[in-house]
CSV table of C-alpha atoms in Angstrom, one decimal:
chain,number,residue,atom,x,y,z
A,1,THR,CA,-40.6,9.0,-72.3
A,2,GLU,CA,-39.4,6.1,-74.5
A,3,GLY,CA,-35.8,6.6,-73.3
A,4,MET,CA,-36.8,6.5,-69.6
A,5,GLU,CA,-38.7,3.3,-70.1
A,6,ARG,CA,-35.7,1.8,-71.8
A,7,LEU,CA,-33.5,2.9,-68.9
A,8,ARG,CA,-35.9,1.2,-66.5
A,9,ASN,CA,-36.1,-2.1,-68.4
A,10,GLY,CA,-32.3,-2.2,-68.9
A,11,SER,CA,-32.1,-1.9,-72.7
A,12,ILE,CA,-30.0,1.3,-72.3
A,13,ASP,CA,-27.5,2.0,-69.6
A,14,LEU,CA,-27.3,5.8,-69.4
A,15,MET,CA,-29.1,8.9,-70.6
A,16,LEU,CA,-27.6,12.4,-70.9
A,17,GLY,CA,-29.4,15.7,-70.5
A,18,LEU,CA,-32.4,14.4,-68.5
A,19,SER,CA,-34.1,16.8,-66.1
A,20,GLU,CA,-34.9,15.3,-62.7
A,21,SER,CA,-38.5,15.5,-61.3
A,22,ALA,CA,-40.5,13.6,-58.7
A,23,GLN,CA,-42.3,11.6,-61.4
A,24,ARG,CA,-39.1,10.6,-63.1
A,25,ARG,CA,-37.3,9.4,-59.9
A,26,GLU,CA,-39.4,6.1,-59.8
A,27,GLY,CA,-36.9,3.5,-60.9
A,28,LEU,CA,-34.2,6.0,-62.1
A,29,TRP,CA,-31.1,7.5,-60.4
A,30,PHE,CA,-29.9,11.0,-61.3
A,31,VAL,CA,-26.3,12.3,-61.2
A,32,GLY,CA,-25.8,16.0,-61.7
A,33,PRO,CA,-26.7,18.5,-62.8
A,34,TYR,CA,-23.9,19.3,-65.1
A,35,ALA,CA,-25.8,22.2,-66.9
A,36,SER,CA,-28.7,24.4,-66.0
A,37,ASN,CA,-30.9,26.6,-68.3
A,38,PRO,CA,-33.8,29.0,-67.5
A,39,LEU,CA,-37.1,28.2,-69.1
A,40,ALA,CA,-37.9,30.8,-71.7
A,41,LEU,CA,-41.3,32.1,-72.9
A,42,VAL,CA,-41.5,32.5,-76.7
A,43,SER,CA,-44.4,34.5,-78.1
A,44,ARG,CA,-45.3,36.5,-81.1
A,45,ARG,CA,-43.6,39.9,-81.3
A,46,LEU,CA,-47.0,41.7,-81.8
A,47,ALA,CA,-48.6,39.8,-78.8
A,48,PRO,CA,-45.7,39.3,-76.3
A,49,VAL,CA,-46.2,37.1,-73.2
A,50,THR,CA,-43.7,38.4,-70.6
A,51,ALA,CA,-44.9,36.3,-67.6
A,52,LEU,CA,-47.2,33.5,-66.7
A,53,ASN,CA,-50.4,34.9,-65.2
A,54,ALA,CA,-54.2,34.6,-65.4
A,55,GLU,CA,-54.2,36.4,-68.8
A,56,THR,CA,-51.6,34.2,-70.4
A,57,GLY,CA,-54.0,31.8,-72.2
A,58,THR,CA,-52.6,28.6,-73.5
A,59,VAL,CA,-49.0,27.6,-73.7
A,60,ALA,CA,-47.3,24.8,-75.7
A,61,MET,CA,-44.6,22.4,-74.4
A,62,VAL,CA,-42.9,19.3,-75.7
A,63,LYS,CA,-44.8,16.2,-74.7
A,64,GLY,CA,-43.6,14.6,-71.5
A,65,TYR,CA,-41.6,17.7,-70.5
A,66,PHE,CA,-40.5,17.6,-66.9
A,67,ALA,CA,-41.9,21.1,-66.0
A,68,LYS,CA,-45.6,20.2,-66.9
A,69,PRO,CA,-46.7,19.2,-63.4
A,70,LEU,CA,-44.7,22.0,-61.8
A,71,LEU,CA,-46.4,24.6,-64.0
A,72,SER,CA,-49.8,22.9,-63.5
A,73,ASP,CA,-49.4,23.4,-59.8
A,74,GLN,CA,-48.1,26.9,-59.9
A,75,HIS,CA,-50.4,28.2,-62.6
A,76,PRO,CA,-53.6,26.0,-62.7
A,77,GLY,CA,-55.5,28.4,-64.8
A,78,ILE,CA,-53.2,28.3,-67.8
A,79,GLY,CA,-54.0,25.8,-70.5
A,80,GLN,CA,-51.3,23.5,-71.7
A,81,VAL,CA,-50.9,21.9,-75.2
A,82,HIS,CA,-48.3,19.2,-75.8
A,83,CYS,CA,-46.4,18.9,-79.1
A,84,ALA,CA,-44.1,16.1,-80.5
A,85,ASP,CA,-41.1,18.5,-80.6
A,86,VAL,CA,-40.2,22.2,-80.2
A,87,SER,CA,-40.6,22.8,-83.9
A,88,ALA,CA,-44.2,21.7,-83.8
A,89,CYS,CA,-44.8,23.9,-80.8
A,90,LEU,CA,-43.3,26.9,-82.6
A,91,THR,CA,-45.5,26.2,-85.6
A,92,MET,CA,-48.6,26.2,-83.3
A,93,LEU,CA,-47.5,29.6,-82.0
A,94,GLU,CA,-47.0,31.0,-85.5
A,95,ARG,CA,-50.6,29.9,-86.4
A,96,GLY,CA,-52.0,31.6,-83.3
A,97,GLU,CA,-53.2,28.3,-81.7
A,98,VAL,CA,-51.3,29.1,-78.5
A,99,GLN,CA,-50.1,32.3,-76.8
A,100,ALA,CA,-46.6,31.1,-75.9
A,101,VAL,CA,-44.2,28.2,-76.0
A,102,ILE,CA,-42.1,27.2,-73.0
A,103,TYR,CA,-38.7,25.7,-73.8
A,104,PRO,CA,-35.1,25.9,-72.3
A,105,LEU,CA,-33.3,29.0,-73.3
A,106,GLN,CA,-30.3,27.1,-74.6
A,107,GLY,CA,-30.8,26.4,-78.3
A,108,LEU,CA,-33.8,28.7,-78.7
A,109,TYR,CA,-31.9,31.5,-80.6
A,110,GLU,CA,-30.7,29.1,-83.3
A,111,ARG,CA,-34.2,27.6,-83.7
A,112,LEU,CA,-35.8,31.1,-83.9
A,113,SER,CA,-33.2,32.3,-86.4
A,114,LEU,CA,-34.3,29.6,-88.8
A,115,ARG,CA,-37.9,31.1,-88.8
A,116,GLU,CA,-38.9,34.5,-90.2
A,117,SER,CA,-42.3,34.6,-88.4
A,118,GLY,CA,-42.0,37.4,-85.8
A,119,LEU,CA,-41.4,35.0,-82.8
A,120,VAL,CA,-39.3,36.4,-80.0
A,121,ILE,CA,-38.0,35.3,-76.6
A,122,SER,CA,-40.3,37.5,-74.4
A,123,GLY,CA,-39.7,36.3,-70.8
A,124,VAL,CA,-38.6,33.5,-68.5
A,125,VAL,CA,-40.5,31.3,-66.1
A,126,PRO,CA,-39.1,32.2,-62.6
A,127,GLY,CA,-38.2,29.5,-60.2
A,128,VAL,CA,-38.0,26.6,-62.6
A,129,MET,CA,-34.7,25.6,-64.3
A,130,ASP,CA,-34.1,22.9,-66.9
A,131,GLU,CA,-31.2,20.9,-65.4
A,132,GLU,CA,-29.3,18.4,-67.4
A,133,ASN,CA,-28.3,15.3,-65.5
A,134,LEU,CA,-27.0,11.8,-66.1
A,135,ALA,CA,-29.8,9.3,-65.6
A,136,LEU,CA,-29.2,5.6,-64.6
A,137,GLY,CA,-31.6,2.7,-64.5
A,138,PRO,CA,-31.8,0.0,-61.8
A,139,HIS,CA,-29.1,-2.2,-63.4
A,140,THR,CA,-26.6,0.6,-63.5
A,141,ALA,CA,-27.5,2.5,-60.3
A,142,SER,CA,-24.4,1.2,-58.6
A,143,LEU,CA,-22.3,3.4,-60.9
A,144,ALA,CA,-23.8,6.6,-59.5
A,145,PRO,CA,-21.0,7.3,-56.9
A,146,SER,CA,-18.3,6.8,-59.5
A,147,LEU,CA,-20.1,8.9,-62.1
A,148,ARG,CA,-20.6,11.6,-59.5
A,149,SER,CA,-16.8,11.8,-58.8
A,150,ALA,CA,-16.0,11.8,-62.6
A,151,LEU,CA,-18.6,14.5,-63.2
A,152,ASP,CA,-17.3,16.7,-60.4
A,153,ALA,CA,-13.8,16.4,-61.8
A,154,ALA,CA,-15.0,17.2,-65.4
A,155,LEU,CA,-17.0,20.2,-64.2
A,156,ARG,CA,-14.0,21.5,-62.3
A,157,GLU,CA,-11.4,20.9,-65.0
A,158,ASP,CA,-13.1,20.8,-68.4
A,159,LEU,CA,-16.3,22.9,-68.2
A,160,PRO,CA,-14.8,26.4,-68.5
A,161,ALA,CA,-13.1,25.4,-71.8
A,162,LEU,CA,-16.2,23.7,-73.1
A,163,GLN,CA,-18.3,26.8,-72.3
A,164,ARG,CA,-15.9,29.0,-74.2
A,165,GLN,CA,-16.0,26.7,-77.2
A,166,ARG,CA,-19.8,26.6,-77.1
A,167,ALA,CA,-20.0,30.4,-77.0
A,168,LEU,CA,-17.7,30.7,-80.0
A,169,LEU,CA,-19.7,28.2,-82.0
A,170,ALA,CA,-22.9,30.1,-81.1
A,171,GLN,CA,-21.4,33.3,-82.4
A,172,ARG,CA,-20.6,31.7,-85.8
A,173,GLY,CA,-24.3,31.4,-86.7
A,174,GLY,CA,-25.4,31.5,-90.3
A,175,VAL,CA,-26.7,34.5,-92.2
A,176,SER,CA,-30.4,34.7,-92.8
A,177,TRP,CA,-30.3,35.9,-96.4
A,178,ALA,CA,-34.0,36.4,-96.6
A,179,LEU,CA,-33.5,39.2,-94.0
A,180,VAL,CA,-30.3,40.5,-95.6
A,181,TRP,CA,-31.4,40.7,-99.3
A,182,PRO,CA,-34.0,43.5,-98.9
A,183,TRP,CA,-31.4,45.7,-97.2
A,184,LEU,CA,-28.8,44.9,-99.9
A,185,LEU,CA,-31.3,45.7,-102.6
A,186,GLY,CA,-32.2,49.0,-100.9
A,187,ALA,CA,-28.6,50.0,-100.5
A,188,ALA,CA,-27.9,49.2,-104.1
A,189,ALA,CA,-30.9,51.3,-105.2
A,190,CYS,CA,-29.7,54.2,-103.1
A,191,LEU,CA,-26.2,54.0,-104.6
A,192,LEU,CA,-27.7,53.8,-108.1
A,193,LEU,CA,-29.8,57.0,-107.5
A,194,LEU,CA,-26.7,58.8,-106.1
A,195,ALA,CA,-24.7,57.7,-109.2
């Protein structure tokens, strides 16, 4: 929200990764998208939420998230709570204050791997995608056609290599030793018994 206001008043020139919505178009110009992610549902393993329906309860989303009005229109009976960031939303879910968290799929695996609380990606929100765009304010709107041409060229020429690199980096995730140690100790105890 702060970034969009700064775009509108001219204190910044360009924002990356902004999702376009009807509410955000006032005074902003969007170029893209250059990436698109499904919205995932995160819930507790023992109480999975696989879809949004009348029984879902309350969901948490990051404050100012573009999908809020869309989800309010499509699922008016579902309660919404807004958090400062995704970490705060996941903490609310761990405490049982909400039934699910809605967040783009990209980046969720890494965030969940840092928590050992039984949270899982349990479904997706159909028909709504988190699209990453370049956003321009009124003072830089004239750059939109040039940025569109540059973005089209980059998507055609550079995106495949960038996606491969991103996938390789995602595969090199760290080891959760809190999960590994019990198995190592169990294996050591079995070997000791066999010896």
